[in-house]
Coordinates of C-alpha atoms and ligand atoms in Angstrom, one line a residue:
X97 CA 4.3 61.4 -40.2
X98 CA 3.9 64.4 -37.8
X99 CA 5.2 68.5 -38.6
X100 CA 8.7 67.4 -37.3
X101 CA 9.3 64.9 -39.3
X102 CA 8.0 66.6 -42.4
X103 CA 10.0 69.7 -41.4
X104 CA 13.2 67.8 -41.1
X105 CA 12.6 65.4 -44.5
X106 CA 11.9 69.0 -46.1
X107 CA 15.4 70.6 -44.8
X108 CA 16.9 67.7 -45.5
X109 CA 16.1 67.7 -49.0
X110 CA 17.4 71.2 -49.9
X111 CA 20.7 69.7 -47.6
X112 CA 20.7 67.1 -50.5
X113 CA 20.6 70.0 -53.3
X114 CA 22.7 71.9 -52.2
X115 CA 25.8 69.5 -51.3
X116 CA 28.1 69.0 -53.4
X117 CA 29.9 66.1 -52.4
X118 CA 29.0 63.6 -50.1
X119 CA 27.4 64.5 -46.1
X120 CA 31.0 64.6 -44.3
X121 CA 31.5 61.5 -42.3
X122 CA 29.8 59.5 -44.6
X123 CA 31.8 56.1 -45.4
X124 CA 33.8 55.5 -48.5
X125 CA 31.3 52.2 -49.7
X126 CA 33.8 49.8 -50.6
X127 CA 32.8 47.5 -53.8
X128 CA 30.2 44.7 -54.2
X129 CA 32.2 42.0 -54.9
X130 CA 31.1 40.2 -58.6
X131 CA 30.8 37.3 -56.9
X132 CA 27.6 38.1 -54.8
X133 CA 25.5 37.6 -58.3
X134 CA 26.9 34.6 -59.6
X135 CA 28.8 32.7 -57.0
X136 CA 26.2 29.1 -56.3
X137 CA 28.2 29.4 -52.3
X138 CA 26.9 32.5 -52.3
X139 CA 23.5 31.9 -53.8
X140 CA 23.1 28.7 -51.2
X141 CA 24.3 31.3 -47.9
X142 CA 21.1 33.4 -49.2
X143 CA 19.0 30.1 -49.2
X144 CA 19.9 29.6 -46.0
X145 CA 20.1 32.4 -44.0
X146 CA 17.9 34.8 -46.3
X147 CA 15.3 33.1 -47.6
X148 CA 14.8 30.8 -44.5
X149 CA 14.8 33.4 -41.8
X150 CA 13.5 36.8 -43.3
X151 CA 9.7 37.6 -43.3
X152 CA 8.4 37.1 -46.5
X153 CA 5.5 39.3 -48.0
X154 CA 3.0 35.9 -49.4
X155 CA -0.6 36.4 -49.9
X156 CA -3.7 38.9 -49.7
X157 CA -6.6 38.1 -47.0
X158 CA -8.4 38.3 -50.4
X159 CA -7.1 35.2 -51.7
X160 CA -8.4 33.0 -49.0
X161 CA -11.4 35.6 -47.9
X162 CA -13.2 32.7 -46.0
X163 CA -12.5 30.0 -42.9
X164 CA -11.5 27.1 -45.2
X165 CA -9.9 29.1 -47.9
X166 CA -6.4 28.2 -48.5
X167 CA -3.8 29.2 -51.3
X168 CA -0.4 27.3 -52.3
X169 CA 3.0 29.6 -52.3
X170 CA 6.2 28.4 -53.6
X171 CA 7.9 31.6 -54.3
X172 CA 10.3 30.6 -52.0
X173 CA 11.5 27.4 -53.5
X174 CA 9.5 26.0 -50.2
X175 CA 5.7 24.4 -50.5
X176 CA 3.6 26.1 -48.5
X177 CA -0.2 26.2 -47.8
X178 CA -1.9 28.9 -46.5
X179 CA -5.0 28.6 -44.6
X180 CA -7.8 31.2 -43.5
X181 CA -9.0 28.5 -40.5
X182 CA -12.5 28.6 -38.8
X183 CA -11.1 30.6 -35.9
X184 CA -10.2 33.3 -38.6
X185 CA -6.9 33.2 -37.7
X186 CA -4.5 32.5 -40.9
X187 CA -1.7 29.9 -40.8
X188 CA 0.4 28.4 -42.9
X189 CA 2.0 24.9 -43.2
X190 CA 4.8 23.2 -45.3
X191 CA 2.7 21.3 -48.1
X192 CA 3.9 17.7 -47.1
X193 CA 1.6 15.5 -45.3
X194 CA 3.3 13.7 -42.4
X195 CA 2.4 10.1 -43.3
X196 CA 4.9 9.7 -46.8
X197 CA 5.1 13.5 -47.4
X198 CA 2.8 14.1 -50.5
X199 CA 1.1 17.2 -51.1
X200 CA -2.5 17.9 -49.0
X201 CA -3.5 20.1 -52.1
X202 CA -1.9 20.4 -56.0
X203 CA -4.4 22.8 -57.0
X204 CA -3.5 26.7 -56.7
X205 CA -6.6 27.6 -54.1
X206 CA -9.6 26.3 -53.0
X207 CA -11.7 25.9 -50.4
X208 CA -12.0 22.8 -47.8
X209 CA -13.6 22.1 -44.5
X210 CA -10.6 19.7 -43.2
X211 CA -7.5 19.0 -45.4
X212 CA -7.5 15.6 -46.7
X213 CA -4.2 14.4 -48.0
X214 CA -4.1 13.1 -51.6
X215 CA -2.4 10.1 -51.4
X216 CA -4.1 8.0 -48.5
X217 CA -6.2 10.3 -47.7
X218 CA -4.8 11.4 -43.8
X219 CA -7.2 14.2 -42.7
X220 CA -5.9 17.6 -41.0
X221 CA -7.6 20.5 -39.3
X222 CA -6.9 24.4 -40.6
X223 CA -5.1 24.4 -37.3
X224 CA -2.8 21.6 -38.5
X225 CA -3.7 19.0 -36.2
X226 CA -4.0 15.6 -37.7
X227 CA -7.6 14.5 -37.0
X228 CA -8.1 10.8 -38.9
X229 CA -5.9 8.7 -40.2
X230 CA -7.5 6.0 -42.5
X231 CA -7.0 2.4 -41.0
X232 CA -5.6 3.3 -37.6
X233 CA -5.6 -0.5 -36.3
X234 CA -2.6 -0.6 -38.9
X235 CA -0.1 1.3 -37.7
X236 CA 1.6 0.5 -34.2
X237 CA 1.6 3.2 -31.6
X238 CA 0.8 6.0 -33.6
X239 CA 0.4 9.3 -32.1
X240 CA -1.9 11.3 -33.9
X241 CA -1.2 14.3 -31.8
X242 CA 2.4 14.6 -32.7
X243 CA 1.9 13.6 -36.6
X244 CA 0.4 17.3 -37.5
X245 CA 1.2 19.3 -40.1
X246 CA 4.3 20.9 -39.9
X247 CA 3.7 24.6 -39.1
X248 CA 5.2 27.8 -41.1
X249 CA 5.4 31.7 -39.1
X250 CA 2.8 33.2 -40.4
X251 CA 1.9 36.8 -39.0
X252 CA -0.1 39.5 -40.5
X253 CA 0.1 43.2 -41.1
X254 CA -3.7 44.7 -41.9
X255 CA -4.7 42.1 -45.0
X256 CA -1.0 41.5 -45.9
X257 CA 0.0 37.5 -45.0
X258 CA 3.6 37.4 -44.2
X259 CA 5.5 33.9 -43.4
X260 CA 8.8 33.4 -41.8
X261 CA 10.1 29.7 -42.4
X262 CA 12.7 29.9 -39.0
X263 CA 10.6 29.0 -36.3
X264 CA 12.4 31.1 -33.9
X265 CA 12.5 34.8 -35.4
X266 CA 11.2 38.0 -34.2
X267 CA 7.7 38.9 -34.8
X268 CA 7.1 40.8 -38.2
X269 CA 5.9 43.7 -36.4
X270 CA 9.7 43.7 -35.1
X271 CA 11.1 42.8 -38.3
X272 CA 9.5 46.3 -39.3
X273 CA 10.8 48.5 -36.2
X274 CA 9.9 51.9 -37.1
X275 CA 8.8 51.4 -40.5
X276 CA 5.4 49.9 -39.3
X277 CA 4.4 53.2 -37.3
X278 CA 5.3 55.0 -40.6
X279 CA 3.0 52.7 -42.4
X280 CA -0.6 53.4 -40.8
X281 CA -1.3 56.6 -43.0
X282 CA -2.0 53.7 -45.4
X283 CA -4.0 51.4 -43.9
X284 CA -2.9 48.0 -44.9
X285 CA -5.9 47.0 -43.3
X286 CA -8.1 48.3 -45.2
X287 CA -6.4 47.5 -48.8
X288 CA -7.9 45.5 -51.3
X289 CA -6.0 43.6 -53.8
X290 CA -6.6 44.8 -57.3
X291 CA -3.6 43.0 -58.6
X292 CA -1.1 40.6 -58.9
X293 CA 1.5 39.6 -61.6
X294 CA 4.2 37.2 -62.1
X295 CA 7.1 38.1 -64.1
X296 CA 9.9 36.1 -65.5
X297 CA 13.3 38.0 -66.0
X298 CA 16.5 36.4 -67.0
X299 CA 19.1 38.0 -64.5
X300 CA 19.8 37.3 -60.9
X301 CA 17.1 38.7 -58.8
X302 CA 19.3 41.2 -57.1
X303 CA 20.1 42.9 -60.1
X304 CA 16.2 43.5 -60.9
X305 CA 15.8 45.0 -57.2
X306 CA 18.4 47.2 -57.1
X307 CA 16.9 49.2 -60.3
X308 CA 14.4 49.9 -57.9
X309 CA 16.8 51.1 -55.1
X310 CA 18.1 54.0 -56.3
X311 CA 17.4 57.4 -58.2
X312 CA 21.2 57.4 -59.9
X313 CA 19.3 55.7 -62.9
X314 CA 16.5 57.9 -63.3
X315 CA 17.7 60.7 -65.8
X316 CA 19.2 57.9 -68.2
X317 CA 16.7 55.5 -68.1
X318 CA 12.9 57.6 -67.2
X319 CA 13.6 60.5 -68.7
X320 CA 9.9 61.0 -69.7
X321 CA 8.3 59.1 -67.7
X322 CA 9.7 59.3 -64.1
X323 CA 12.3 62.1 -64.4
X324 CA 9.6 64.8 -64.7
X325 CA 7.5 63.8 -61.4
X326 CA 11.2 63.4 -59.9
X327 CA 14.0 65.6 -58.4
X328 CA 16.1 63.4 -58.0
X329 CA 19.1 66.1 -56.7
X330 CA 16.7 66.2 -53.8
X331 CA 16.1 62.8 -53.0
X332 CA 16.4 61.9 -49.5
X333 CA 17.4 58.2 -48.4
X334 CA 16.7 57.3 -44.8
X335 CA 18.4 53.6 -44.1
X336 CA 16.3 51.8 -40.9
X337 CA 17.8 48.9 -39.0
X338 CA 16.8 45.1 -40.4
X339 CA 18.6 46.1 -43.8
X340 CA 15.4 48.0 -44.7
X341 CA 15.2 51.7 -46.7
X342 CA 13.3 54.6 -47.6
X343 CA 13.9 57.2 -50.4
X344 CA 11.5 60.4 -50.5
X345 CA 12.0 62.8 -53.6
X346 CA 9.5 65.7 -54.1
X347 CA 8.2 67.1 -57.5
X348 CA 10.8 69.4 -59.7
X349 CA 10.9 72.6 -58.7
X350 CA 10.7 74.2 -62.1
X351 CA 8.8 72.2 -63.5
X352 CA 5.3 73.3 -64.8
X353 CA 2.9 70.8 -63.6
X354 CA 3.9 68.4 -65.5
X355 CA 0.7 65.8 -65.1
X356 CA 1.5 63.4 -62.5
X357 CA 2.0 59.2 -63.2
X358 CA -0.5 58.5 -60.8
X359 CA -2.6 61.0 -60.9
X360 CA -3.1 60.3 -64.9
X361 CA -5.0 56.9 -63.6
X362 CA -7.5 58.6 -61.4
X363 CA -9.9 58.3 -60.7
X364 CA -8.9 55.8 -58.1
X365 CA -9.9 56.0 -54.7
X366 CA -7.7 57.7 -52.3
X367 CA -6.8 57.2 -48.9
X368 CA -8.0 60.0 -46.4
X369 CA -5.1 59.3 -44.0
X370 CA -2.1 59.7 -46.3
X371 CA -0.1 62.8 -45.0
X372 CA 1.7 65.6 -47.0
X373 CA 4.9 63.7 -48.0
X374 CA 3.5 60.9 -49.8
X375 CA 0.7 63.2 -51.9
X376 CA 3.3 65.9 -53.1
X377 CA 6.8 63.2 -53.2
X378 CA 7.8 59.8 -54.8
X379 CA 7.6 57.9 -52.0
X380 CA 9.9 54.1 -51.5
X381 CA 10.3 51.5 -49.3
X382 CA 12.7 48.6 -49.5
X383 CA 11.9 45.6 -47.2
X384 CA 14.7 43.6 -46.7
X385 CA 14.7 41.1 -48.5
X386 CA 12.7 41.6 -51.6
X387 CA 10.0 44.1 -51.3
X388 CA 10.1 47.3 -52.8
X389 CA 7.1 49.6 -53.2
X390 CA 6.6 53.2 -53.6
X391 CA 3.5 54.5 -51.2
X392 CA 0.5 57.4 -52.3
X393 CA -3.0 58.1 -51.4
X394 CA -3.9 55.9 -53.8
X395 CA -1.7 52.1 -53.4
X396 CA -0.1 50.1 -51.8
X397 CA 1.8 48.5 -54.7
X398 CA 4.9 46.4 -54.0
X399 CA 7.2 44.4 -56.3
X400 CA 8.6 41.5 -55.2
X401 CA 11.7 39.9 -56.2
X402 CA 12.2 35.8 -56.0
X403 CA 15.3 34.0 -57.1
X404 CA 14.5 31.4 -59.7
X405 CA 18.2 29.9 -59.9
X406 CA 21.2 31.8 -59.6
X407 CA 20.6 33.6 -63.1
X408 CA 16.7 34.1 -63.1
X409 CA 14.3 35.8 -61.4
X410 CA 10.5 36.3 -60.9
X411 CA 9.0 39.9 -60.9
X412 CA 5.8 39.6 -58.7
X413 CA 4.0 43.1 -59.3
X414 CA 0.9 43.6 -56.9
X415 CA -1.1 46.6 -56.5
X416 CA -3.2 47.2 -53.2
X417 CA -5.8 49.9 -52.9
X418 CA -8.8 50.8 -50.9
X419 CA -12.3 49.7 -52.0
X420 CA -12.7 50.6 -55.5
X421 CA -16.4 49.7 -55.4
X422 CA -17.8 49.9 -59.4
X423 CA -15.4 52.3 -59.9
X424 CA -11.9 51.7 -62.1
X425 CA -9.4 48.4 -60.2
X426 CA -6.3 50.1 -59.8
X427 CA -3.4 48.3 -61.5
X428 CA 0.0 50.3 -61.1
X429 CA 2.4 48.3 -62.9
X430 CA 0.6 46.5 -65.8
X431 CA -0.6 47.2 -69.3
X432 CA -4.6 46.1 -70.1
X433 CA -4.4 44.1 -66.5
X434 CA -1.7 41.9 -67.0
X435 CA -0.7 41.8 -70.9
X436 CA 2.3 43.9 -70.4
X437 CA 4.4 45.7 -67.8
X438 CA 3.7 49.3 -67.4
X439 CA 6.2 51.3 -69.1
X440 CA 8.2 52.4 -65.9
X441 CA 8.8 48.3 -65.0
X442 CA 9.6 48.1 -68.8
X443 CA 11.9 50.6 -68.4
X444 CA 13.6 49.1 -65.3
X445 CA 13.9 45.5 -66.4
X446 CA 15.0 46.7 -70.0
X447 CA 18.8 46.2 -68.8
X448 CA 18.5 42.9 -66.4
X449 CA 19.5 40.4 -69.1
X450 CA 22.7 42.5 -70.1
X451 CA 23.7 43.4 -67.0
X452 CA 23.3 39.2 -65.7
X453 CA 25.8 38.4 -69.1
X454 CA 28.2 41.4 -67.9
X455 CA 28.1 40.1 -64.3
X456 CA 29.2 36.3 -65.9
X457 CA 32.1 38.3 -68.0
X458 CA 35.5 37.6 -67.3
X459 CA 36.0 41.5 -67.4
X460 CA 33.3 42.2 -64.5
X461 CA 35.2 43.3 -61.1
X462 CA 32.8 44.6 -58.5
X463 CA 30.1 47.2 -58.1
X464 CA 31.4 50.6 -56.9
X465 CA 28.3 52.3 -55.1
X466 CA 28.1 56.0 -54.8
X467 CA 26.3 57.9 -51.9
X468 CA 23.5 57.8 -53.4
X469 CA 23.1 54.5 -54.1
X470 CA 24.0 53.7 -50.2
X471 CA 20.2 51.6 -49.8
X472 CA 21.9 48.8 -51.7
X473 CA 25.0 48.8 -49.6
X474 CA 23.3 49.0 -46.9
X475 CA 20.9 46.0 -48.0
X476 CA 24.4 44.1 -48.8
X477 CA 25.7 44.8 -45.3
X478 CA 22.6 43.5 -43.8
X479 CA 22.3 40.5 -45.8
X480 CA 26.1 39.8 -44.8
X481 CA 24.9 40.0 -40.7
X482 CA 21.7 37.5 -41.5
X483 CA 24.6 35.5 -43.3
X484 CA 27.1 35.6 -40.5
X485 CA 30.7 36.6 -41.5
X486 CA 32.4 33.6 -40.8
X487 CA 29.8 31.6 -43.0
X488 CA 30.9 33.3 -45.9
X489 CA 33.8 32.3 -48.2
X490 CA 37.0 35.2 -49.1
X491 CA 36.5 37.4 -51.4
X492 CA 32.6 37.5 -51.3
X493 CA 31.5 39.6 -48.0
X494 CA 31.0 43.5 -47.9
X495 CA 32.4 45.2 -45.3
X496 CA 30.1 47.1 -42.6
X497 CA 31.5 50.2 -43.3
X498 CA 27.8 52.0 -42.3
X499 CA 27.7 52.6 -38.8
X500 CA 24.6 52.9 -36.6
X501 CA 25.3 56.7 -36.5
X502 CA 23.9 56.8 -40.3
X503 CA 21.1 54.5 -39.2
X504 CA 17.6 55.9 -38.4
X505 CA 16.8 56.9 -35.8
X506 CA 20.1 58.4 -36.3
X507 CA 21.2 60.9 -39.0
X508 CA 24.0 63.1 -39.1
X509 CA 22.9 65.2 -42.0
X510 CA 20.4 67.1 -40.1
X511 CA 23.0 68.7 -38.0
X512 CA 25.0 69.1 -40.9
X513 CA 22.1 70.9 -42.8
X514 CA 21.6 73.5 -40.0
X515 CA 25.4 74.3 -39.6
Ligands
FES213 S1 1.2 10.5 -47.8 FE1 -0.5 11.5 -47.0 S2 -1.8 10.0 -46.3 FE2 -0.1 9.0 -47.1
FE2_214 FE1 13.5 53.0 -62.1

């Protein structure tokens, strides 16, 4: 992030203070129809169109560190195997052998030369290509070279393995527009995983996300543990095309020093790179769909959020970081690595379960968003474009009442803070 930018997230925070309603011009958000959490139509249209054409955050070049290394990912409700190949390229492939469709592995990771199918045995390269087929005088006319594996998108950004399951989208590097440029202070490729987590919560997964897309909830529900390290009256949202957002609040004002969250877990190593607004703010980015993760000198640790039915969710907490060497492996979001969730996640996911029977009530209406809260209409508008308005059934879309004018690169506010 260069002077400008700093200069103009800095004016715009004392904008954000000192207004005392919302930035003129700013759209009245209309509700969130009830209907977007427990409707199955709707839950299919985000099968669909969601989950089948958005990049999806997967793996760690960790996981499969070597040619041959592979890993199995079904966070998606899709089998998928991903594959470090000899050429050190990393590709992924639906899990389904092209003979009778049973799996080419069953085991979480491993490592293999060539990928031998279980069932009889039908043997593929890393690159997918079928390369023996037992008993070949058997079968009439069969082409090996069209009998491959069938191939996933699979694209990475630094050591982060991302796949997109429609064979025709964007590259993820477009998917991220400007947010990747605002990403190389913490070289991703350079991050280690230290962590990773799996979390079941009983509440549709949108409802765990959004706790994590806003500051509205901070004073109730942090007020020791997030609310000190926090001004929230001067957090700044920044909404980027592709449905994706940022939020940036800096330290209290008045606040003694009050011992900073992270800085409590030093010593962890820190990242030379990192500029001035991720060391002295709270730091967020949503990634359409389901990645949130707050960014510091020290990790890279995002939370992902994965539908398991309609009404449950999976809570993936991971926590990148540069080399820790013999040093202490950083682990943001969990208690004695992995026993518990750290007490800020426990805080956030405290309310999921209620707020899912609430949702199923007969008495709940809609969601009315404040200005605030604008990253989660914004994610609904977006989600409603990927979707396609005629696909979805009355009563259920949002309107796109945020205009490209609020939309980075544009943003009114900064004209409005100087007038
Ligand atoms: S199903 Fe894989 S070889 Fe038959
Ligand atoms: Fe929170």
């Amino acid at each position: 992030m260069n002077q400008q930018e700093i200069q103009t997230l800095r004016t715009l925070m004392e904008y954000e203070a000192s207004r005392s309603a919302p930035p003129k011009g700013f759209p009245e958000l209309p509700d969130i129809p009830a209907g977007r959490y427990t409707d199955p139509r709707f839950f299919e249209l985000e099968k669909e169109h969601i989950w089948r054409k958005s990049w999806l955050f997967a793996a760690h070049i960790d996981e499969i560190p070597q040619p041959g290394c592979w890993r199995l990912w079904e966070n998606a409700g899709q089998p998928v195997i991903i594959v470090h190949a000899n050429d050190g390229r990393v590709n992924a492939f639906y899990n389904t052998c092209s003979h009778r469709g049973a799996p080419i592995v069953t085991e979480q990771s491993g490592q293999r030369s060539r990928l031998v199918c279980k069932y009889h045995g039908w043997t593929y390269s890393h690159s997918g290509d079928l390369l023996a087929v037992r008993d070949p005088e058997d079968f009439v006319n069969l082409d090996k070279s069209c009998r491959g594996l069938t191939p996933v998108r699979c694209e990475r950004f630094g050591n982060l393995i991302f796949v997109n399951f429609d064979a025709n989208a964007d590259s993820l590097m477009q998917w991220l527009g400007p947010v990747a440029d605002e990403w190389e202070e913490f070289q991703f490729g350079n991050c280690r995983l230290a962590a990773r987590h799996i979390w079941d919560l009983n509440c549709n997964w949108k409802i765990a996300m959004e706790a994590n897309a806003e500051v509205y909830h901070v004073r109730s529900i942090h007020p020791r543990t997030v609310a000190p390290i926090l001004d929230d009256r001067r957090n700044v949202n920044t909404l980027y095309p592709q449905g994706h957002g940022r939020m940036v609040a800096p330290r209290p004002q008045t606040a003694e020093d009050p011992g900073d969250l992270l800085t409590q877990r030093s010593p962890w190593v820190e990242m030379e790179t990192v500029g001035e607004i991720a060391r002295t703010c709270t730091q967020s980015y949503g990634i359409f769909p389901n990645w949130v993760s707050p960014l510091s000198q020290w990790t890279i640790p995002p939370l992902l959020f994965w539908p398991n039915g309609i009404n449950k969710c999976r809570l993936e907490t991971w926590t990148l970081a540069p080399d820790w060497g013999d040093g202490i492996k950083p682990d943001l979001w969990t208690q004695n690595d992995g026993e518990a969730l750290s007490p800020v996640l426990l805080e956030d996911t405290e309310f999921g379960e209620w707020i899912q029977k609430s949702v199923e009530s007969y008495g709940f209406k809609g969601v009315p968003l404040s200005y605030q809260e604008a990253r989660i209409y914004h994610w609904n508008q977006f989600a409603d474009k990927m979707i396609g308005a005629e696909n979805i059934p009355e009563g259920l879309a949002v309107e796109q009442v945020i205009g490209n004018d609020w939309m980075y690169p544009n943003d009114p506010r900064v004209a409005l803070a100087k007038a």
